[in-house]
Amino acid sequence: LNSPNCLCSCCLLRLKTQNITPVHNRSDSVSALLSDFQPSFAALPDRCAGIEFDAITPDEQGNTFFFKGGHLWKGFHGPAQPSNEIFKKLHDIHPLGHVDAAFRMHNAENPDDHDHIYFFVDDKVVRFYDQSLEDGYPKEMTEEFPGVPTHLDAAVECPKTECMTNTVLFFKGQDVYFYDLATKTVKTKTWSHLPQCTSAFRWLEHYYCFHGHNFTRFHPVSGEVTGNYPKDARNYFMKCPNFGHGGDRTVPKCSEVKLDAISTDDTGKTYFFAGSTYMRLDTSRDGLHGFPITRSWKELTNGVDAVFSYIDKIYLMKDDKVYIYKADAHYTLIEGYPKSLKEELGIEGHVDAAFLCPNEHTVHIIQGGRMRDVDLTATPRAITNDVPLPPHLSDIDAGLCGPDGVKVFKGSQFYLYESPKILATGRIIVEPQKITSAMMGCQD
Ligand code: HEM
């Protein structure tokens, strides 16, 4: 069967790798033949040959799975394997193990559902957690997702921080069905400008429609496509000989990391900024990858000096200006901004770092070896406290205050203090710690 000259295996392989008509539309005898054919006997499909995926989804640990016929690929490199080796019993619901669509549920308010993987096959849905099929599945799609059509093309989750409410986007043809998880209501839009997506994938807050061996990035609310698309998936989402991206850039060594700023916003998103790039850190299970700052904060074309977050807003400082963005589903610059540092915060001169502790109203601004406090509830804003920092903290790059204390970053190291007050007095000697690959995706 593995011989390239064997017509039978070649046909079967072509059927399996080219997404030819699903088995239920064929004669019973062909169905029987195909269902007897175990994927493990066949040569494995090669994603570097250019595959149109049936479904793509991350799991609860952040592994990404790409599905085609009865096979899957785990992660961004490596060979295919039968999908029921990982998702046991997945093939029981379809003779070829084929799935139409899959997504990882994002519904933190409902821990019984959150992070579970849903697979759609014809009019059925099955649910897995920790690679086990859950009791009670398969279910009818109409029961679990009323109002959503069966025989889907693709599905992708969209958390409320990106779609206003926790939503799942279901794709069928050019129609997109927005399923609101709280109200179980469906709204439909037709995105005829998008290619027909055979799978959809949310990766690091970016939304991708896969079609053929290409992908197109789209905005999950408006469907808008900005940038040069489609792109060949083999350059980005898999490691293939003679394919790749990023040019001659390399992942920086951890010993060479130097931040400009770091901040956690009201919704718990943590970002660091370095040069023209930002990276989200709190979703690190799905990978760490930098993107241009202008992708999220388009007015900041020249990087940032310091960033802090207060209530539902993020303050980005560059030179003598403050840019305030509303931290909603997407960052929008508030009208009238940027304003000068003097006008907005009552300070002047270059800002090295800025941080605000959770539930507090005083921002701590580090400028040339001094920590200046500004009360954000006062109008006009003015410095309420101004203290020199200990000598070893004279050139701080960035600062972050969280439940574990204040981290101040200096080059590739950081110091952790219990509070801003302890930091400022400098009476307690704290050993610097190294930035690690797990923290910031650099090379150890
Ligand atoms: C598992 C490893 C990686 C994966 C899965 C990956 C994936 C991606 C994806 C999906 C995009 C965005 C494509 C788009 O939105 O149009 C991208 C962009 C980019 N990647 Fe990677 N990447 C990886 C590693 C790297 C590395 C090691 C570098 C270089 C150090 C790199 C540099 C870039 C650059 C410069 C961009 C363009 C940024 C942008 O404008 O979106 N990537 N990558």
Coordinates of C-alpha atoms and ligand atoms in Angstrom, one line a residue:
L1 CA 0.0 0.0 0.0
N2 CA 2.9 2.3 0.5
S3 CA 4.3 1.8 -2.9
P4 CA 4.1 4.9 -5.1
N5 CA 3.2 2.6 -8.0
C6 CA 0.1 1.2 -6.2
L7 CA -2.8 2.9 -7.8
C8 CA -5.1 2.1 -4.9
S9 CA -2.9 3.7 -2.3
C10 CA -2.3 6.7 -4.5
C11 CA -6.0 7.3 -5.0
L12 CA -6.7 6.8 -1.3
L13 CA -3.8 9.2 -0.5
R14 CA -5.0 11.7 -3.0
L15 CA -8.5 11.5 -1.5
K16 CA -7.1 12.0 1.9
T17 CA -4.7 14.8 1.1
Q18 CA -6.8 16.8 -1.3
N19 CA -10.0 17.1 0.5
I20 CA -11.9 15.2 -2.2
T21 CA -15.7 14.7 -1.6
P22 CA -16.3 13.5 1.9
V23 CA -17.1 9.8 2.3
H24 CA -20.8 10.2 3.2
N25 CA -21.4 11.5 -0.4
R26 CA -19.9 8.4 -2.0
S27 CA -21.1 4.9 -2.6
D28 CA -21.2 2.6 0.4
S29 CA -18.6 0.3 -1.1
V30 CA -16.1 3.2 -1.4
S31 CA -17.1 4.2 2.1
A32 CA -16.4 0.7 3.4
L33 CA -13.0 0.6 1.6
L34 CA -12.0 4.0 3.0
S35 CA -13.1 3.2 6.5
D36 CA -11.1 0.0 6.5
F37 CA -8.1 2.0 5.4
Q38 CA -6.2 3.0 8.5
P39 CA -4.4 6.3 8.2
S40 CA -1.3 4.8 9.9
F41 CA -0.7 2.5 6.9
A42 CA -0.6 5.4 4.5
A43 CA 2.3 7.7 3.7
L44 CA 1.6 10.7 6.0
P45 CA 0.4 13.9 4.4
D46 CA 3.0 16.6 4.1
R47 CA 2.0 20.1 5.2
C48 CA 5.0 21.6 3.4
A49 CA 3.4 20.3 0.1
G50 CA 0.6 22.9 0.6
I51 CA -2.4 21.7 2.6
E52 CA -5.9 23.2 2.9
F53 CA -6.7 22.5 6.5
D54 CA -10.1 21.3 7.7
A55 CA -9.7 22.9 11.1
I56 CA -7.1 24.6 13.4
T57 CA -7.3 25.0 17.1
P58 CA -5.2 25.4 20.2
D59 CA -5.7 23.2 23.2
E60 CA -5.8 24.1 26.9
Q61 CA -2.1 24.0 27.1
G62 CA -1.5 26.2 24.1
N63 CA -0.5 23.4 21.6
T64 CA -1.8 24.2 18.2
F65 CA -3.4 21.4 16.2
F66 CA -3.8 21.5 12.4
F67 CA -6.3 19.0 11.0
K68 CA -6.7 17.4 7.6
G69 CA -8.8 14.3 6.9
G70 CA -7.9 11.8 9.6
H71 CA -4.6 13.4 10.4
L72 CA -3.3 16.3 12.5
W73 CA -0.1 18.1 13.1
K74 CA 0.8 19.3 16.6
G75 CA 2.6 22.6 16.7
F76 CA 4.4 24.5 14.0
H77 CA 6.9 21.7 13.0
G78 CA 6.9 18.0 12.8
P79 CA 5.1 15.2 10.9
A80 CA 1.4 14.4 10.7
Q81 CA -0.1 11.7 12.8
P82 CA -3.6 10.1 12.9
S83 CA -5.8 12.5 14.8
N84 CA -7.3 9.8 17.0
E85 CA -3.9 9.0 18.5
I86 CA -4.2 12.3 20.4
F87 CA -8.0 12.9 20.4
K88 CA -9.1 9.4 21.2
K89 CA -12.4 8.3 19.7
L90 CA -12.5 11.3 17.4
H91 CA -12.6 9.0 14.4
D92 CA -15.7 7.2 15.9
I93 CA -17.9 10.0 14.7
H94 CA -16.7 10.0 11.1
P95 CA -15.2 7.1 9.2
L96 CA -12.3 9.2 8.0
G97 CA -11.9 11.1 11.2
H98 CA -12.5 14.3 9.2
V99 CA -13.7 17.4 11.2
D100 CA -15.4 20.4 9.6
A101 CA -14.3 23.0 12.2
A102 CA -12.8 23.3 15.7
F103 CA -12.2 26.0 18.3
R104 CA -11.0 26.4 21.9
M105 CA -13.8 27.8 24.0
H106 CA -13.1 31.2 25.7
N107 CA -15.6 31.7 28.4
A108 CA -13.8 32.4 31.7
E109 CA -17.2 33.1 33.4
N110 CA -18.1 29.5 32.9
P111 CA -15.2 27.3 34.0
D112 CA -17.0 24.1 33.0
D113 CA -16.7 25.2 29.4
H114 CA -13.6 27.4 29.4
D115 CA -10.7 26.1 27.4
H116 CA -12.5 22.9 26.2
I117 CA -12.1 22.1 22.6
Y118 CA -15.2 21.7 20.4
F119 CA -15.1 19.7 17.1
F120 CA -17.8 19.9 14.5
V121 CA -18.6 17.1 12.2
D122 CA -21.6 17.4 9.8
D123 CA -24.5 18.2 12.3
K124 CA -22.7 16.9 15.4
V125 CA -20.5 18.5 18.0
V126 CA -18.0 16.7 20.3
R127 CA -16.1 18.2 23.1
F128 CA -12.7 17.3 24.5
Y129 CA -10.7 18.4 27.5
D130 CA -7.3 17.2 28.3
Q131 CA -7.4 15.1 25.2
S132 CA -10.4 13.1 26.4
L133 CA -13.9 12.9 24.9
E134 CA -16.3 14.3 27.4
D135 CA -19.4 12.4 28.6
G136 CA -22.6 13.1 26.7
Y137 CA -21.0 13.8 23.4
P138 CA -21.5 13.7 20.4
K139 CA -24.5 16.1 20.6
E140 CA -26.6 17.6 18.0
M141 CA -25.3 21.0 17.0
T142 CA -28.8 22.5 17.2
E143 CA -28.8 21.5 20.9
E144 CA -25.5 23.0 21.8
F145 CA -25.3 26.0 19.4
P146 CA -28.9 26.8 18.4
G147 CA -29.2 29.0 15.3
V148 CA -25.8 28.0 14.0
P149 CA -25.9 26.1 10.6
T150 CA -24.5 22.5 10.4
H151 CA -21.8 21.3 8.0
L152 CA -19.6 24.3 8.9
D153 CA -16.4 25.4 7.2
A154 CA -14.6 27.0 10.2
A155 CA -15.0 28.3 13.7
V156 CA -13.0 30.5 16.0
E157 CA -13.4 31.9 19.5
C158 CA -13.4 35.6 20.2
P159 CA -13.1 36.7 23.8
K160 CA -14.9 39.8 25.1
T161 CA -11.7 41.7 25.2
E162 CA -11.6 41.5 21.4
C163 CA -15.2 41.1 20.4
M164 CA -17.0 43.1 23.2
T165 CA -18.8 39.9 24.4
N166 CA -17.5 36.3 24.6
T167 CA -18.4 35.1 21.1
V168 CA -17.8 32.3 18.7
L169 CA -17.5 33.0 15.0
F170 CA -18.8 30.2 12.7
F171 CA -18.0 30.3 9.0
K172 CA -20.1 28.8 6.3
G173 CA -19.5 30.0 2.7
Q174 CA -19.2 33.7 2.9
D175 CA -21.5 34.0 5.9
V176 CA -20.2 34.4 9.4
Y177 CA -22.5 33.6 12.4
F178 CA -21.6 35.4 15.6
Y179 CA -22.7 33.3 18.5
D180 CA -23.0 35.2 21.7
L181 CA -22.1 32.7 24.5
A182 CA -24.0 34.5 27.3
T183 CA -27.3 35.1 25.5
K184 CA -27.0 32.2 23.0
T185 CA -28.1 34.6 20.2
V186 CA -26.8 34.6 16.7
K187 CA -26.1 37.5 14.4
T188 CA -25.1 36.9 10.8
K189 CA -22.8 38.9 8.6
T190 CA -21.7 38.3 5.0
W191 CA -18.1 38.9 4.5
S192 CA -17.8 38.5 0.7
H193 CA -14.5 40.3 0.6
L194 CA -12.9 37.4 2.6
P195 CA -11.9 34.2 0.9
Q196 CA -13.9 31.1 1.9
C197 CA -12.3 30.0 5.1
T198 CA -11.9 26.3 5.5
S199 CA -10.4 26.9 9.0
A200 CA -10.0 29.8 11.2
F201 CA -7.5 30.4 14.0
R202 CA -7.0 33.0 16.7
W203 CA -3.3 33.4 17.5
L204 CA -2.0 36.0 20.0
E205 CA -5.0 38.2 19.5
H206 CA -4.7 38.0 15.7
Y207 CA -7.5 36.3 13.6
Y208 CA -6.6 34.2 10.6
C209 CA -8.8 32.8 7.9
F210 CA -7.1 29.8 6.2
H211 CA -7.9 29.0 2.6
G212 CA -6.0 26.7 0.3
H213 CA -2.4 26.8 1.6
N214 CA -2.8 30.5 2.3
F215 CA -4.2 32.7 5.1
T216 CA -5.7 36.1 5.4
R217 CA -5.7 38.1 8.7
F218 CA -9.0 39.8 9.4
H219 CA -10.6 41.9 12.1
P220 CA -13.0 39.7 14.1
V221 CA -15.6 42.4 14.4
S222 CA -15.6 44.2 11.1
G223 CA -14.0 41.5 9.0
E224 CA -11.6 44.2 7.7
V225 CA -8.4 43.0 6.1
T226 CA -5.4 45.3 6.4
G227 CA -2.0 44.4 5.0
N228 CA -0.8 42.3 2.2
Y229 CA -2.9 39.1 2.0
P230 CA -3.2 36.3 1.3
K231 CA 0.1 34.9 2.6
D232 CA 1.4 31.4 2.3
A233 CA 0.9 29.6 5.6
R234 CA 4.1 27.6 5.0
N235 CA 6.1 30.8 5.6
Y236 CA 4.6 31.5 9.0
F237 CA 2.7 28.7 10.6
M238 CA 4.9 25.7 9.8
K239 CA 8.6 25.1 9.4
C240 CA 9.2 24.0 5.8
P241 CA 12.5 23.9 3.8
N242 CA 12.8 27.0 1.6
F243 CA 10.0 28.8 3.4
G244 CA 10.2 31.2 6.3
H245 CA 9.7 34.7 7.5
G246 CA 11.2 37.4 9.6
G247 CA 14.1 38.1 7.2
D248 CA 17.5 38.2 8.9
R249 CA 16.0 39.0 12.3
T250 CA 16.8 36.6 15.1
V251 CA 15.3 36.1 18.5
P252 CA 17.4 38.3 20.9
K253 CA 19.5 36.7 23.6
C254 CA 18.0 37.2 27.1
S255 CA 21.3 38.8 28.1
E256 CA 20.7 41.4 25.5
V257 CA 17.1 42.3 26.2
K258 CA 16.3 45.9 27.0
L259 CA 12.8 47.0 27.6
D260 CA 11.4 50.5 27.0
A261 CA 8.2 49.8 29.0
I262 CA 5.9 47.2 30.5
S263 CA 2.3 47.4 31.7
T264 CA -0.7 45.4 32.7
D265 CA -4.0 46.9 31.7
D266 CA -7.4 46.7 33.4
T267 CA -8.4 43.5 31.7
G268 CA -5.2 41.7 32.8
K269 CA -3.3 42.0 29.5
T270 CA 0.4 42.5 30.1
Y271 CA 2.5 43.9 27.3
F272 CA 6.2 44.8 27.0
F273 CA 7.5 47.3 24.6
A274 CA 11.1 47.4 23.1
G275 CA 12.0 49.5 20.1
S276 CA 9.2 49.3 17.5
T277 CA 7.8 46.1 18.9
Y278 CA 5.4 45.0 21.6
M279 CA 4.8 41.5 22.9
R280 CA 1.8 40.3 25.0
L281 CA 3.1 38.2 27.9
D282 CA 0.1 36.9 29.9
T283 CA -1.0 34.5 27.2
S284 CA 2.4 32.9 26.9
R285 CA 1.0 29.4 26.8
D286 CA 0.0 30.2 23.2
G287 CA 3.5 31.4 22.3
L288 CA 5.5 34.6 22.6
H289 CA 5.9 36.7 19.4
G290 CA 6.4 40.4 18.9
F291 CA 4.3 42.6 16.6
P292 CA 4.8 46.2 15.5
I293 CA 3.5 48.7 18.2
T294 CA 1.7 50.5 15.4
R295 CA -0.5 47.4 14.9
S296 CA -2.3 48.2 18.2
W297 CA -1.4 51.8 18.8
K298 CA -1.1 53.2 15.4
E299 CA 0.0 56.8 16.4
L300 CA 3.1 55.5 18.2
T301 CA 5.3 55.3 15.1
N302 CA 8.5 55.8 17.0
G303 CA 8.3 53.5 20.0
V304 CA 7.6 54.5 23.6
D305 CA 9.5 55.7 26.7
A306 CA 7.1 54.5 29.4
V307 CA 3.6 53.0 29.7
F308 CA 1.1 52.7 32.6
S309 CA -2.5 51.7 32.8
Y310 CA -5.2 53.4 34.9
I311 CA -8.8 52.2 35.2
D312 CA -9.8 51.4 31.6
K313 CA -7.1 53.4 29.9
I314 CA -3.5 52.9 28.9
Y315 CA -1.1 55.9 28.9
L316 CA 1.8 55.7 26.5
M317 CA 4.6 58.3 26.8
K318 CA 7.0 59.3 24.1
D319 CA 9.3 62.3 24.3
D320 CA 7.3 65.1 25.8
K321 CA 3.9 63.6 24.9
V322 CA 1.3 61.4 26.5
Y323 CA -1.0 59.3 24.3
I324 CA -4.1 57.9 26.2
Y325 CA -6.0 55.0 24.6
K326 CA -9.2 53.5 25.8
A327 CA -8.5 49.8 26.5
D328 CA -11.6 48.4 25.0
A329 CA -11.9 45.5 22.5
H330 CA -9.3 47.6 20.6
Y331 CA -7.2 50.5 21.7
T332 CA -8.6 53.8 20.5
L333 CA -6.8 57.1 21.0
I334 CA -8.9 59.4 23.1
E335 CA -9.9 62.6 21.3
G336 CA -7.5 65.5 22.0
Y337 CA -4.5 63.3 22.5
P338 CA -1.5 63.3 22.5
K339 CA -1.1 66.1 25.1
S340 CA 2.1 67.3 26.6
L341 CA 3.5 65.7 29.8
K342 CA 3.2 69.0 31.5
E343 CA -0.5 69.5 30.7
E344 CA -1.5 65.9 31.4
L345 CA 0.6 64.9 34.4
G346 CA 2.3 68.1 35.6
I347 CA 5.8 66.7 34.8
E348 CA 8.6 67.7 32.4
G349 CA 11.6 66.0 30.9
H350 CA 12.3 62.4 29.7
V351 CA 10.4 59.6 31.4
D352 CA 12.3 56.4 32.0
A353 CA 9.5 54.3 33.5
A354 CA 6.1 54.6 35.0
F355 CA 3.9 52.2 37.0
L356 CA 0.7 52.2 39.0
C357 CA -0.1 49.5 41.6
P358 CA -3.5 47.7 41.3
N359 CA -6.4 49.6 42.7
E360 CA -4.3 52.7 43.4
H361 CA -4.6 56.2 42.0
T362 CA -1.0 57.4 42.3
V363 CA 1.3 56.8 39.3
H364 CA 5.0 56.5 40.1
I365 CA 7.2 58.1 37.5
I366 CA 10.9 57.4 37.2
Q367 CA 13.0 60.2 35.8
G368 CA 16.8 60.1 35.9
G369 CA 17.2 58.4 39.3
R370 CA 14.2 60.0 41.0
M371 CA 10.7 58.7 41.6
R372 CA 8.0 61.2 41.3
D373 CA 4.4 60.5 42.4
V374 CA 1.4 62.0 40.7
D375 CA -2.1 61.7 42.1
L376 CA -4.4 60.9 39.1
T377 CA -7.5 62.0 41.0
A378 CA -6.3 65.5 41.4
T379 CA -7.0 68.4 38.9
P380 CA -4.7 69.8 37.8
R381 CA -2.2 67.0 38.2
A382 CA 1.0 67.8 40.1
I383 CA 3.9 66.0 41.7
T384 CA 2.9 65.0 45.3
N385 CA 6.1 63.3 46.3
D386 CA 9.6 63.4 44.8
V387 CA 12.4 61.1 46.1
P388 CA 15.8 60.1 44.9
L389 CA 16.3 56.4 44.2
P390 CA 19.2 54.3 45.5
P391 CA 22.2 54.6 43.2
H392 CA 21.8 51.1 41.7
L393 CA 18.4 52.2 40.4
S394 CA 19.7 55.3 38.6
D395 CA 18.9 54.1 35.1
I396 CA 15.7 52.1 35.1
D397 CA 14.2 51.1 31.8
A398 CA 10.7 50.0 32.8
G399 CA 8.5 49.2 35.8
L400 CA 5.5 47.1 36.6
C401 CA 3.5 46.8 39.8
G402 CA 1.4 43.8 40.4
P403 CA 0.1 41.5 43.2
D404 CA 3.7 40.2 43.8
G405 CA 5.2 43.7 44.2
V406 CA 7.1 46.1 42.0
K407 CA 9.5 44.9 39.3
V408 CA 11.9 47.4 38.0
F409 CA 13.8 46.4 34.8
K410 CA 17.3 47.5 34.1
G411 CA 18.8 45.9 31.0
S412 CA 18.4 42.2 31.0
Q413 CA 17.7 42.1 34.8
F414 CA 15.0 43.1 37.1
Y415 CA 14.6 43.9 40.8
L416 CA 11.5 42.8 42.8
Y417 CA 10.4 45.0 45.7
E418 CA 7.5 44.5 48.0
S419 CA 6.1 48.0 47.4
P420 CA 7.0 51.4 45.8
K421 CA 7.8 52.7 49.2
I422 CA 10.4 50.0 49.9
L423 CA 11.8 50.5 46.5
A424 CA 12.2 54.2 47.1
T425 CA 13.9 54.0 50.5
G426 CA 16.4 51.5 49.1
R427 CA 17.1 50.3 52.7
I428 CA 16.4 46.6 51.7
I429 CA 19.1 45.1 49.5
V430 CA 17.5 43.1 46.7
E431 CA 19.5 40.8 44.4
P432 CA 18.8 41.4 40.7
Q433 CA 17.1 38.5 38.8
K434 CA 17.6 37.6 35.1
I435 CA 15.0 38.0 32.5
T436 CA 14.3 34.4 31.2
S437 CA 13.1 32.9 28.0
A438 CA 9.9 31.8 29.7
M439 CA 9.2 35.4 30.7
M440 CA 9.9 37.2 27.5
G441 CA 10.5 34.7 24.7
C442 CA 14.2 35.6 24.4
Q443 CA 17.0 33.0 23.9
D444 CA 18.5 31.8 27.3
Ligands
HEM1 C1 7.0 29.4 16.2 C2 7.6 30.4 15.7 C3 6.9 31.5 14.9 C4 5.6 31.6 14.4 C5 4.5 30.5 14.5 C6 5.5 32.8 13.8 C7 4.3 33.3 13.2 C8 4.1 34.5 12.7 C9 2.9 35.0 12.2 C10 1.6 34.2 12.1 C11 3.0 36.3 11.8 C12 2.0 37.3 11.4 C13 1.6 37.1 10.0 C14 0.5 38.1 9.7 O1 -0.2 38.5 10.6 O2 0.4 38.5 8.5 C15 4.4 36.6 12.0 C16 5.0 37.8 11.7 C17 6.3 38.1 11.9 N1 7.2 37.3 12.5 FE1 6.9 35.4 13.1 N2 6.6 33.5 13.8 C18 7.5 32.7 14.5 C19 8.8 33.1 14.8 C20 9.4 34.2 14.4 C21 10.8 34.5 14.6 C22 11.8 33.6 15.3 C23 11.0 35.7 14.1 C24 12.3 36.5 14.0 C25 13.0 36.7 15.0 C26 9.8 36.2 13.5 C27 9.6 37.4 12.9 C28 8.4 37.9 12.5 C29 8.3 39.2 11.9 C30 9.3 40.3 11.7 C31 6.9 39.3 11.5 C32 6.2 40.5 10.9 C33 5.5 41.2 12.0 C34 4.2 41.7 11.5 O3 4.1 42.8 10.9 O4 3.2 41.0 11.7 N3 8.8 35.3 13.7 N4 5.0 35.5 12.5

